[in-house]
Coordinates of C-alpha atoms and ligand atoms in Angstrom, one line a residue:
M422 CA 70.8 129.5 69.4
K423 CA 73.2 126.6 71.0
I424 CA 70.8 125.0 73.3
L425 CA 72.0 122.1 75.6
F426 CA 69.7 119.5 76.6
L427 CA 70.3 117.8 80.1
V428 CA 68.2 114.7 80.5
T429 CA 67.9 111.4 82.3
A430 CA 66.9 109.5 79.1
Y431 CA 66.9 110.3 75.3
N432 CA 63.3 109.3 75.8
S433 CA 60.1 110.0 73.3
L434 CA 59.7 113.6 74.8
T435 CA 63.3 114.2 74.7
Q436 CA 63.2 113.3 70.9
R437 CA 60.1 115.2 70.1
A438 CA 61.7 118.1 71.7
H439 CA 65.1 117.5 69.9
I440 CA 63.2 117.2 66.5
E441 CA 61.0 120.4 67.1
V442 CA 63.7 122.7 68.5
T443 CA 65.8 121.8 65.6
N444 CA 63.1 122.4 63.1
R445 CA 63.1 126.0 64.2
G446 CA 66.9 126.5 63.3
H447 CA 68.5 125.9 66.6
E448 CA 71.4 123.6 67.2
V449 CA 70.9 121.1 70.1
S450 CA 73.5 119.0 71.7
I451 CA 72.6 116.5 74.4
E452 CA 73.8 115.0 77.9
L453 CA 72.7 112.2 79.7
A454 CA 73.0 113.5 83.7
V455 CA 74.5 110.5 84.7
S456 CA 76.9 112.5 87.1
D457 CA 77.2 116.4 88.0
K458 CA 80.6 116.2 86.7
V459 CA 79.5 115.2 83.2
M460 CA 76.8 117.7 83.1
A461 CA 79.3 120.5 84.3
E462 CA 81.7 119.1 81.4
A463 CA 79.0 119.4 78.9
V464 CA 78.1 123.0 79.8
E465 CA 81.9 123.9 79.7
L466 CA 82.5 122.2 76.3
Y467 CA 79.3 123.1 74.6
K468 CA 78.9 126.8 75.9
P469 CA 75.2 127.0 75.3
D470 CA 73.2 129.9 75.2
L471 CA 70.2 128.2 77.3
I472 CA 70.2 124.7 78.9
I473 CA 66.8 123.0 79.0
A474 CA 66.1 119.7 80.7
P475 CA 62.6 118.2 79.4
M476 CA 63.0 114.9 81.3
L477 CA 65.4 115.4 84.3
K478 CA 65.1 113.1 87.1
T479 CA 68.1 114.9 89.4
A480 CA 69.0 118.5 90.1
I481 CA 71.1 120.4 87.9
P482 CA 74.1 121.4 89.8
E483 CA 74.4 124.7 91.4
N484 CA 77.5 126.0 89.6
I485 CA 75.5 125.3 86.7
W486 CA 72.5 127.2 87.3
Q487 CA 74.4 130.1 89.0
H488 CA 75.8 130.8 85.7
H489 CA 73.6 129.8 83.2
L490 CA 69.6 130.0 82.5
C491 CA 68.5 126.5 83.3
I492 CA 64.5 125.9 82.2
I493 CA 63.3 122.4 84.1
I494 CA 60.2 121.2 82.0
H495 CA 57.9 119.9 85.1
P496 CA 54.9 117.8 84.4
G497 CA 52.7 119.9 86.7
I498 CA 50.6 123.2 86.9
M499 CA 52.0 126.3 88.1
G500 CA 52.8 126.1 91.6
D501 CA 52.8 122.2 91.6
R502 CA 56.0 120.6 93.1
G503 CA 57.4 117.2 93.8
P504 CA 58.8 114.2 92.0
S505 CA 55.2 112.5 91.5
S506 CA 53.2 115.2 89.9
L507 CA 51.5 112.8 87.3
D508 CA 50.7 109.7 90.0
W509 CA 49.2 112.7 92.0
A510 CA 47.3 114.3 89.1
I511 CA 45.6 110.8 88.5
M512 CA 45.3 109.9 92.2
I513 CA 43.1 113.2 93.1
N514 CA 41.2 112.8 89.6
A515 CA 42.1 116.3 88.6
D516 CA 39.9 117.9 85.7
N517 CA 42.8 119.7 84.5
W518 CA 46.5 119.3 84.5
G519 CA 49.5 121.1 83.1
V520 CA 53.2 121.4 82.3
T521 CA 55.7 124.4 83.5
A522 CA 58.7 125.5 82.3
L523 CA 60.7 126.8 85.6
Q524 CA 64.0 128.1 86.0
A525 CA 66.3 126.1 88.0
R526 CA 67.3 127.1 91.4
A527 CA 68.5 125.5 94.9
E528 CA 65.0 124.5 95.9
M529 CA 63.5 122.1 93.4
D530 CA 60.5 123.7 91.5
T531 CA 60.4 126.8 93.1
G532 CA 62.2 128.8 90.2
D533 CA 60.7 131.5 88.0
I534 CA 58.2 130.4 85.8
W535 CA 58.9 131.3 81.9
S536 CA 55.9 129.2 80.7
S537 CA 52.7 127.3 81.3
Q538 CA 50.2 124.9 79.6
T539 CA 47.3 123.4 80.7
F540 CA 45.1 120.2 79.4
K541 CA 42.1 118.4 79.9
M542 CA 43.0 115.2 82.0
R543 CA 42.0 111.9 80.0
Q544 CA 41.3 108.3 81.9
C545 CA 44.3 106.7 81.1
S546 CA 47.8 105.6 82.5
K547 CA 50.3 107.9 83.5
S548 CA 52.5 106.9 80.4
C549 CA 49.8 107.3 77.9
L550 CA 49.1 110.7 79.5
Y551 CA 52.8 111.6 79.1
R552 CA 53.2 110.5 75.5
A553 CA 50.1 112.6 74.3
E554 CA 48.9 115.3 76.5
V555 CA 52.0 116.1 78.6
T556 CA 54.3 115.9 75.4
E557 CA 52.2 118.2 73.4
A558 CA 51.9 120.9 76.5
A559 CA 55.7 120.4 77.1
I560 CA 56.8 121.1 73.5
K561 CA 54.7 124.2 73.7
V562 CA 56.2 125.6 76.7
I563 CA 59.6 124.8 75.5
L564 CA 59.2 126.8 72.2
E565 CA 57.3 129.4 74.0
T566 CA 60.5 129.7 76.7
I567 CA 62.8 129.9 73.8
E568 CA 61.0 132.5 71.9
R569 CA 60.7 134.7 75.2
F570 CA 64.4 134.0 76.1
Q571 CA 65.3 135.4 72.7
S572 CA 63.1 138.2 72.9
R573 CA 65.3 139.5 75.7
N574 CA 62.9 141.6 77.5
F575 CA 60.7 138.7 78.9
V576 CA 60.3 138.9 82.7
P577 CA 59.5 135.3 84.0
Q578 CA 56.9 135.3 87.1
P579 CA 58.0 134.3 90.3
L580 CA 56.3 131.6 92.0
D581 CA 53.7 133.3 94.3
Y582 CA 50.8 131.2 95.8
G583 CA 49.0 134.3 96.0
Q584 CA 48.4 134.6 92.6
E585 CA 45.1 133.1 91.3
D586 CA 46.4 131.2 88.4
V587 CA 48.8 129.6 90.7
K588 CA 46.8 126.3 91.7
G589 CA 49.5 123.6 92.4
C590 CA 51.0 122.9 96.0
L591 CA 54.1 120.6 97.1
R592 CA 53.4 116.8 97.3
P593 CA 55.5 114.2 98.5
Y594 CA 57.0 111.5 96.6
M595 CA 54.2 108.8 95.9
R596 CA 55.0 105.7 98.4
Q597 CA 53.4 102.4 98.1
N598 CA 51.4 102.6 101.2
V599 CA 49.4 105.2 99.3
R600 CA 49.0 103.1 96.1
A601 CA 48.3 99.8 98.1
I602 CA 45.0 98.1 97.0
D603 CA 42.4 96.6 99.2
W604 CA 40.6 93.9 96.7
A605 CA 38.2 93.4 99.3
S606 CA 36.8 97.0 100.1
E607 CA 37.9 99.2 97.1
S608 CA 36.1 99.9 93.9
V609 CA 36.7 99.0 90.5
S610 CA 37.2 102.6 89.7
D611 CA 39.8 103.2 92.6
I612 CA 41.6 100.3 91.5
I613 CA 42.1 101.2 88.1
R614 CA 43.1 104.9 89.0
K615 CA 45.6 103.7 91.6
I616 CA 47.2 101.4 88.7
R617 CA 47.0 103.8 86.1
A618 CA 48.7 106.4 88.5
A619 CA 51.7 103.9 88.7
D620 CA 52.0 102.9 85.0
S621 CA 54.7 102.6 83.4
Q622 CA 56.8 103.0 87.0
P623 CA 56.6 102.3 89.3
G624 CA 53.6 99.7 89.5
V625 CA 51.3 99.2 92.3
L626 CA 53.0 96.6 94.9
D627 CA 50.6 93.8 95.4
T628 CA 50.5 89.9 96.9
I629 CA 49.1 87.2 94.7
Y630 CA 49.5 83.5 95.1
G631 CA 51.5 84.7 97.9
E632 CA 54.3 86.6 96.1
E633 CA 54.7 90.2 95.6
Y634 CA 54.3 91.5 92.2
Y635 CA 54.0 95.4 90.6
L636 CA 50.8 95.5 88.6
Y637 CA 50.5 97.4 85.4
G638 CA 47.9 97.9 82.5
A639 CA 44.6 98.2 84.4
H640 CA 41.6 97.8 82.2
E641 CA 37.8 97.6 83.4
E642 CA 35.7 94.8 82.9
D643 CA 32.1 95.2 82.2
T644 CA 30.6 91.5 82.9
L645 CA 32.7 89.0 84.9
K646 CA 32.3 88.9 88.6
G647 CA 33.8 86.7 91.5
F648 CA 35.3 86.7 95.0
P649 CA 37.2 90.2 95.8
G650 CA 40.9 89.4 94.9
E651 CA 40.3 85.9 93.1
I652 CA 41.6 85.6 89.7
I653 CA 38.9 84.8 87.6
A654 CA 40.1 84.6 83.8
Q655 CA 42.9 85.3 81.6
R656 CA 43.1 86.5 78.0
Y657 CA 46.2 86.8 75.8
G658 CA 48.3 87.5 78.7
A659 CA 46.3 89.4 80.8
I660 CA 44.6 88.0 84.1
C661 CA 40.8 89.3 85.3
R662 CA 40.7 89.9 89.1
A663 CA 37.8 90.5 91.1
A664 CA 36.7 93.3 93.0
C665 CA 33.8 94.0 95.3
D666 CA 31.9 95.8 92.5
G667 CA 33.4 94.0 89.4
A668 CA 36.6 93.1 88.1
V669 CA 39.9 94.4 86.6
W670 CA 42.2 93.3 84.0
I671 CA 45.6 93.4 84.9
S672 CA 47.6 93.1 81.8
H673 CA 51.6 92.8 83.1
L674 CA 53.4 92.0 86.2
K675 CA 56.9 92.4 87.6
K676 CA 58.0 90.2 90.6
K677 CA 59.2 92.4 93.3
K678 CA 63.5 92.3 93.2
K679 CA 64.6 89.5 95.7
E680 CA 68.3 89.8 97.1
N681 CA 70.3 90.0 94.2
Q682 CA 67.5 88.8 91.7
L683 CA 66.0 91.1 89.3
F684 CA 63.0 90.7 87.3
F685 CA 61.3 92.7 84.5
K686 CA 57.7 93.4 83.2
L687 CA 56.2 90.4 81.3
P688 CA 52.5 89.3 80.4
A689 CA 50.7 88.9 83.8
A690 CA 49.2 85.5 82.7
L691 CA 53.0 84.5 81.7
V692 CA 54.2 85.3 85.0
L693 CA 51.3 83.1 86.7
S694 CA 51.4 80.4 84.4
E695 CA 51.9 77.9 86.9
H696 CA 48.7 78.9 88.8
L697 CA 46.7 79.5 85.9
K698 CA 46.5 76.0 84.2
N699 CA 42.8 75.5 85.2
L700 CA 42.0 79.0 84.6
P701 CA 39.9 79.2 80.8
E702 CA 41.4 81.3 78.5
L703 CA 38.4 84.1 77.4
R704 CA 38.8 84.7 73.6
L705 CA 37.1 87.4 72.5
S706 CA 35.7 88.2 69.0
L707 CA 37.2 90.7 66.6
Q708 CA 33.8 92.5 66.3
V709 CA 33.8 93.7 69.9
S710 CA 33.3 97.6 70.3
S711 CA 35.7 100.0 71.0
T712 CA 33.4 101.4 73.9
D713 CA 33.0 97.6 75.2
R714 CA 35.0 97.6 78.5
T715 CA 36.9 94.5 78.6
Y716 CA 40.4 93.6 77.9
K717 CA 41.3 93.5 74.2
E718 CA 44.2 94.0 72.0
I719 CA 42.6 93.3 68.1
W720 CA 39.3 94.6 67.5
Y721 CA 37.6 95.7 64.1
E722 CA 35.0 98.1 63.4
E723 CA 33.0 98.3 59.9
K724 CA 31.6 101.7 58.2
N725 CA 30.9 102.6 54.8
N726 CA 32.8 100.2 53.0
V727 CA 35.7 100.7 55.3
G728 CA 37.2 98.3 57.8
Y729 CA 39.1 99.4 60.7
L730 CA 41.8 97.1 62.4
H731 CA 43.0 98.6 65.8
F732 CA 46.0 96.4 67.5
D733 CA 46.6 98.2 70.7
F734 CA 49.5 96.1 72.2
S735 CA 51.0 97.4 75.2
N736 CA 54.2 99.4 74.5
G737 CA 53.9 98.5 70.8
A738 CA 55.7 95.4 71.3
M739 CA 54.4 92.3 69.5
S740 CA 55.3 88.8 70.4
T741 CA 54.8 85.6 68.4
D742 CA 51.6 85.0 69.5
Q743 CA 50.3 88.9 69.1
C744 CA 51.8 88.7 65.4
Q745 CA 49.9 85.4 64.4
R746 CA 46.6 86.6 66.0
L747 CA 47.0 89.7 64.3
R748 CA 47.9 88.1 60.8
D749 CA 44.8 85.8 61.4
A750 CA 42.6 88.7 62.1
F751 CA 44.0 90.8 58.9
L752 CA 43.6 87.6 56.6
D753 CA 40.3 87.4 58.2
V754 CA 39.0 91.1 57.2
C755 CA 40.2 90.8 53.7
T756 CA 37.7 88.8 53.4
R757 CA 34.7 91.0 53.8
E758 CA 33.0 92.6 51.3
T759 CA 34.7 96.3 51.7
K760 CA 37.1 98.2 50.1
V761 CA 39.7 100.0 52.3
I762 CA 41.1 98.1 55.1
V763 CA 42.7 100.9 58.0
L764 CA 45.3 99.5 60.3
M765 CA 44.7 101.7 63.1
G766 CA 47.5 100.5 65.5
G767 CA 46.8 101.7 69.2
Y768 CA 46.3 104.8 70.7
D769 CA 49.7 104.9 72.4
F770 CA 52.0 103.3 69.7
W771 CA 51.6 102.0 66.6
S772 CA 54.2 99.1 66.9
N773 CA 57.8 98.9 68.6
G774 CA 58.6 95.7 66.7
I775 CA 59.3 92.4 68.0
H776 CA 58.3 91.8 71.8
L777 CA 62.0 92.0 73.5
N778 CA 60.8 91.4 76.8
V779 CA 58.8 87.9 76.1
I780 CA 62.3 87.0 74.1
E781 CA 64.4 87.7 76.9
A782 CA 62.1 85.3 79.3
A783 CA 61.8 82.6 77.0
Q784 CA 64.2 79.4 77.4
D785 CA 65.9 80.1 74.6
P786 CA 65.9 83.7 73.6
R787 CA 67.9 82.9 70.3
E788 CA 65.0 80.6 69.0
E789 CA 62.3 83.0 70.2
S790 CA 63.8 85.9 68.6
W791 CA 63.7 83.6 65.2
R792 CA 60.0 82.5 66.0
N793 CA 59.1 86.2 66.8
I794 CA 60.7 87.8 63.6
N795 CA 59.3 85.1 61.4
A796 CA 55.7 85.9 62.9
M797 CA 56.2 89.6 62.1
N798 CA 57.2 88.8 58.6
D799 CA 54.5 86.8 58.0
L800 CA 52.4 89.7 59.0
V801 CA 53.8 92.1 56.7
Y802 CA 53.9 89.6 53.8
A803 CA 50.2 89.4 54.4
I804 CA 49.7 93.3 54.3
L805 CA 52.5 93.4 51.4
T806 CA 50.5 91.1 49.0
T807 CA 47.0 92.1 49.8
N808 CA 45.0 92.4 46.2
T809 CA 41.8 92.5 47.3
H810 CA 41.9 96.1 49.3
L811 CA 43.7 99.1 49.5
V812 CA 45.5 99.3 52.8
I813 CA 46.1 102.4 54.8
A814 CA 48.3 102.3 57.7
A815 CA 47.1 105.3 60.3
L816 CA 49.6 105.7 62.9
Q817 CA 48.4 107.3 65.8
G818 CA 51.1 107.0 68.0
N819 CA 55.1 106.3 67.6
A820 CA 56.8 103.5 66.1
A821 CA 60.4 101.9 66.0
A822 CA 62.2 99.9 64.0
G823 CA 60.2 96.9 62.6
G824 CA 57.0 98.7 63.8
V825 CA 57.8 101.4 61.4
M826 CA 58.4 98.6 58.3
L827 CA 55.2 97.2 59.2
A828 CA 53.6 100.7 58.3
L829 CA 55.4 100.4 55.2
A830 CA 53.8 97.6 53.9
A831 CA 50.4 99.3 53.4
D832 CA 49.8 101.1 50.3
I833 CA 49.1 104.6 52.0
V834 CA 50.8 105.6 55.1
Y835 CA 49.3 108.5 57.5
C836 CA 50.4 109.8 60.5
R837 CA 49.2 111.7 63.5
R838 CA 50.9 115.0 63.3
G839 CA 53.7 115.2 66.1
I840 CA 54.6 111.3 66.5
V841 CA 58.1 110.2 66.5
L842 CA 59.3 107.4 64.1
N843 CA 62.6 105.6 64.8
P844 CA 63.2 103.7 61.4
H845 CA 66.2 101.7 62.2
Y846 CA 67.1 98.4 64.2
K847 CA 71.1 98.9 64.9
R848 CA 70.8 100.4 68.5
M849 CA 69.5 96.9 69.2
G850 CA 72.4 95.2 67.6
L851 CA 70.2 94.0 64.7
Y852 CA 70.2 94.3 60.9
G853 CA 66.5 94.1 60.7
S854 CA 63.9 92.3 58.5
E855 CA 60.3 92.8 58.2
Y856 CA 61.4 93.2 54.4
W857 CA 62.6 96.5 55.0
T858 CA 65.2 96.3 52.5
Y859 CA 62.3 96.0 49.9
S860 CA 59.8 98.6 51.6
L861 CA 62.0 101.1 52.7
P862 CA 64.5 101.8 49.6
K863 CA 61.2 102.0 47.7
R864 CA 59.7 104.9 49.7
V865 CA 62.7 106.9 50.1
G866 CA 65.6 105.6 47.7
M867 CA 68.8 103.3 48.4
K868 CA 70.8 106.3 49.5
K869 CA 68.5 107.4 52.1
A870 CA 67.5 104.2 53.6
I871 CA 70.8 103.2 54.1
E872 CA 71.7 106.8 56.1
L873 CA 68.3 106.5 57.7
T874 CA 69.2 102.8 59.2
D875 CA 72.7 103.6 60.0
N876 CA 72.3 107.1 61.6
C877 CA 69.6 106.0 64.2
M878 CA 68.2 109.3 64.9
P879 CA 64.5 109.9 65.5
M880 CA 62.4 111.3 62.9
G881 CA 59.2 113.8 63.3
T882 CA 56.4 113.5 60.8
E883 CA 57.1 116.4 58.8
F884 CA 60.5 115.2 57.7
A885 CA 59.2 111.9 57.3
K886 CA 56.9 113.3 54.7
K887 CA 59.5 115.7 52.8
I888 CA 61.4 112.6 52.2
G889 CA 58.5 110.3 51.3
L890 CA 58.6 107.7 53.9
I891 CA 55.2 108.4 54.6
D892 CA 52.2 110.1 52.5
D893 CA 51.0 112.5 54.9
Y894 CA 50.7 113.9 58.4
L895 CA 47.3 114.8 59.6
G896 CA 46.1 116.4 63.0
S897 CA 47.6 116.3 65.8
H898 CA 45.1 115.8 68.1
H899 CA 43.9 112.0 68.1
I900 CA 40.1 112.6 67.7
I901 CA 40.9 115.0 64.7
F902 CA 43.1 112.5 63.3
Q903 CA 40.5 109.6 63.6
Q904 CA 38.1 111.8 61.9
Q905 CA 40.4 112.8 59.0
I906 CA 41.3 109.2 58.6
E907 CA 37.8 107.9 58.1
L908 CA 37.0 110.6 55.4
I909 CA 40.1 109.8 53.6
A910 CA 39.4 105.9 53.7
E911 CA 35.7 106.7 52.8
E912 CA 36.8 109.1 50.0
M913 CA 39.1 106.4 48.5
A914 CA 36.3 103.6 49.2
T915 CA 33.9 105.6 47.3
S916 CA 36.0 107.2 44.4
P917 CA 35.4 106.3 40.7
D918 CA 39.0 105.7 40.6
Y919 CA 39.2 103.0 43.1
D920 CA 39.2 100.0 40.9
N921 CA 42.1 101.5 38.9
R922 CA 44.0 102.1 41.6
L923 CA 43.5 98.4 42.8
T924 CA 44.6 97.3 39.7
L925 CA 47.6 99.3 39.3
K926 CA 48.8 98.4 42.8
I927 CA 48.2 94.6 41.9
Q928 CA 50.3 95.2 38.7
N929 CA 53.1 97.4 40.4
R930 CA 53.4 94.5 43.2
L931 CA 53.6 91.9 40.2
K932 CA 56.3 93.9 38.2
D933 CA 58.3 94.1 41.9
E934 CA 57.9 90.6 42.3
Q935 CA 59.5 89.7 38.9
Y936 CA 62.2 91.8 39.2
K937 CA 63.0 90.5 42.7
P938 CA 60.6 88.2 44.6
L939 CA 59.6 89.0 48.4
E940 CA 60.9 85.8 49.4
D941 CA 64.7 87.1 48.4
Y942 CA 64.3 90.0 50.2
R943 CA 63.2 88.0 53.4
K944 CA 65.6 85.5 52.7
E945 CA 68.9 87.8 52.6
E946 CA 67.1 89.8 55.8
L947 CA 67.1 86.6 57.8
E948 CA 70.5 85.5 56.7
Q949 CA 71.6 88.3 58.9
M950 CA 69.2 88.4 61.7
K951 CA 70.2 84.5 61.9
I952 CA 73.7 85.8 62.4
N953 CA 72.7 88.6 65.1
F954 CA 70.5 86.1 66.9
Y955 CA 72.6 82.7 66.7
E956 CA 76.4 83.7 66.3
P957 CA 78.8 84.2 69.2
G958 CA 79.7 87.5 70.3
Q959 CA 76.9 89.7 68.6
S960 CA 75.9 92.7 70.4
Y961 CA 72.1 92.0 70.2
H962 CA 71.7 89.7 73.3
T963 CA 73.3 92.3 75.7
A964 CA 71.3 95.3 74.0
R965 CA 68.1 93.4 74.8
Y966 CA 69.3 92.4 78.2
N967 CA 70.2 95.9 78.9
F968 CA 66.7 97.2 77.3
V969 CA 64.7 94.7 79.2
Y970 CA 66.4 95.3 82.7
K971 CA 66.8 99.1 82.0
V972 CA 70.2 99.5 82.8
P973 CA 71.2 103.0 82.8
P974 CA 74.0 104.0 80.1
L975 CA 77.2 105.1 81.1
E976 CA 77.5 108.2 79.0
T977 CA 75.8 110.1 76.4
P978 CA 76.3 108.0 72.9
L979 CA 78.4 110.5 70.7
H980 CA 76.2 111.0 68.0
L981 CA 73.8 112.9 70.8
A982 CA 76.4 115.0 72.0
K983 CA 77.8 117.2 69.7
H984 CA 79.8 119.0 72.0
R985 CA 82.2 115.6 72.6
Q986 CA 82.4 115.0 68.5
V987 CA 85.3 117.3 68.1
G988 CA 88.5 115.4 67.0
R989 CA 86.5 112.0 67.9
N990 CA 85.6 109.5 65.5
L991 CA 81.9 109.6 65.3
E992 CA 80.7 106.2 64.8
K993 CA 77.2 106.6 63.3
C994 CA 74.9 104.1 65.4
A995 CA 77.0 102.7 68.4
L996 CA 74.9 100.9 71.0
F997 CA 74.7 102.8 74.1
P998 CA 77.5 102.3 75.9
F999 CA 76.5 100.0 78.8
E1000 CA 78.5 98.6 81.6
Ligands
LIG1210 N1 59.9 95.5 72.9 C1 59.6 95.0 74.8 N2 59.0 96.5 75.1 C2 59.2 97.2 74.7 C3 59.6 97.4 73.1 C4 60.0 96.4 72.6 N3 60.2 96.1 71.0 N4 59.8 98.9 72.6 C5 59.6 99.3 73.6 N5 59.1 98.8 74.8 C6 58.9 99.2 76.2 C7 59.9 99.8 77.2 O1 60.5 98.8 77.5 C8 59.1 100.9 77.8 O2 58.8 100.2 78.8 P1 58.1 100.5 80.3 O3 57.5 102.0 79.8 O4 56.9 99.8 80.4 O5 59.2 100.5 81.2 C9 57.9 101.4 76.9 O6 57.8 100.4 75.8 C10 58.1 102.5 76.4 O7 59.9 102.7 75.8 P2 60.7 103.9 76.2 O8 62.0 103.1 75.9 O9 60.5 104.0 77.7 O10 60.0 104.9 75.4 P3 60.2 105.7 74.4 O11 59.2 106.5 73.8 O12 61.4 107.0 75.3 O13 61.2 105.1 73.4 C11 61.6 103.4 71.3 C12 60.5 104.4 72.4 C13 60.8 102.7 70.6 C14 62.6 104.4 70.9 C15 62.4 102.3 72.3 O14 61.5 101.8 73.3 C16 63.4 101.2 71.5 O15 64.4 101.6 71.3 N6 62.5 100.1 71.5 C17 63.2 99.1 71.0 C18 62.9 99.0 69.5 C19 63.3 97.8 68.9 O16 64.7 97.4 68.9 N7 62.5 96.9 68.6 C20 63.0 95.6 68.1 C21 63.7 95.3 66.7 S1 62.1 94.9 65.6

């Protein structure tokens, strides 16, 4: 079948849907819904059998849904309506939530129901829920809808609030007055819930030191206390603010738009640095436990000869300081009497490479880009040259650009089934580093390496395994994945073959080094990156600006819009066409 996706953004859910639907033998073309006109044009050009909107913030024009079956993927249970579904699900503390495939019609979210899935709610931010439970449920409803449509005899269920299983209702757009926090009277759990319901967009509008900011990234704090509303500590860019019954860490802030001045999200302590000069930096030991409630980015656990190094950086973005701290932590755990080190990344993301927001905010973004990529390279180098342990990369969440190459530095790479990998840099106007010219061809061969970095397409775990980019994918549920990783790592650590394996790895690295030293790969990559960072007219600075300020693209990139490719020169990996 020919399926057209109408979407607001080619985001992770759309990418995953693209992969899954294509895997089932359908052809997918994509149109970014930048106007009613382009949507109509896409339908006219493509003549799809079915239209699906996996992530669409605007309405599909009437002249489209009247003549074509259009399915809207709504992040809510049956009967739920409105633009703030997940925000409300978190705010009302729902036990279960869901995703529903609805037929488009004039009144939003009232169309016939083609499929619906529910899941148990987890205590986390809206975007974390979106990237895990919502995405999994959305894929199920999309695939079920396609099957039902193909069967030709399925009759969708009209929305009927009289039905027992229709438990949702119409809820309004959630405004800032509902989200507002009263630090003097509200409990930590209420404050956390409010921030999570607005994270990653739009954030909770609040006042700090007399200025208005949006708050993001809430974490509970078990021990610190202070006068409600007061900022009482800082740690690795996050600030800790006291409430009446405890305290809350806030990792990121965005200043409210002022006249024509735009702002973007940054580590909270960086935004408030002028005010925090006398506030102590509360460093944390690596050995903090997974269950300790405080703000932690890097922590380490050890069991049965295996060390697990977690690095849960917000949005998977890794600044110079974060790369340096992670490298220090890695070198530290390499001195332990263990046999295997598992790099766990974060729950939500493994890594998305250098921190574009922190770079954008730097006094000299070119210099900061240079520092950041070098810090990232130092970390990758430390992993590539480990001769004390076998190293496993366990990707629980999506990875992109240098983040993928970071994983390839490990000896073995496992992914949670269903994550999305974007092993390319060109979309950001970069040649890329992280020793990718060594690691990527080594895994997939030179021809494929060039293809992957040129085509700039997202990749699913099945395909990644097929081409040898990763060693395997395991369970799609986080807990199952973690248990499987533990079993594999422990087995590896106790295997009679362990010593041979470690020796072989050291010998192979030595052979590779004699053939071409890692230093040469780094030098060659950085020569290209220097051009990207420092030469005039390079697209990286504009691409980064557009990414950080979230400038919406003007049209769909040609490589995604199959219907627009006829007779056009398909430049493989053009940047998104921004203004
Ligand atoms: N630096 C800073 N922030 C980053 C980031 C990076 N390298 N990569 C992702 N993010 C942030 C996004 O701004 C977004 O922030 P928000 O939710 O707070 O608004 C969040 O992570 C999720 O990204 P988004 O693009 O909305 O999610 P996605 O899952 O649809 O897409 C990527 C994921 C990784 C494909 C896309 O974010 C991307 O291209 N990132 C840049 C990768 C890169 O070029 N890195 C630098 C070269 S090493």
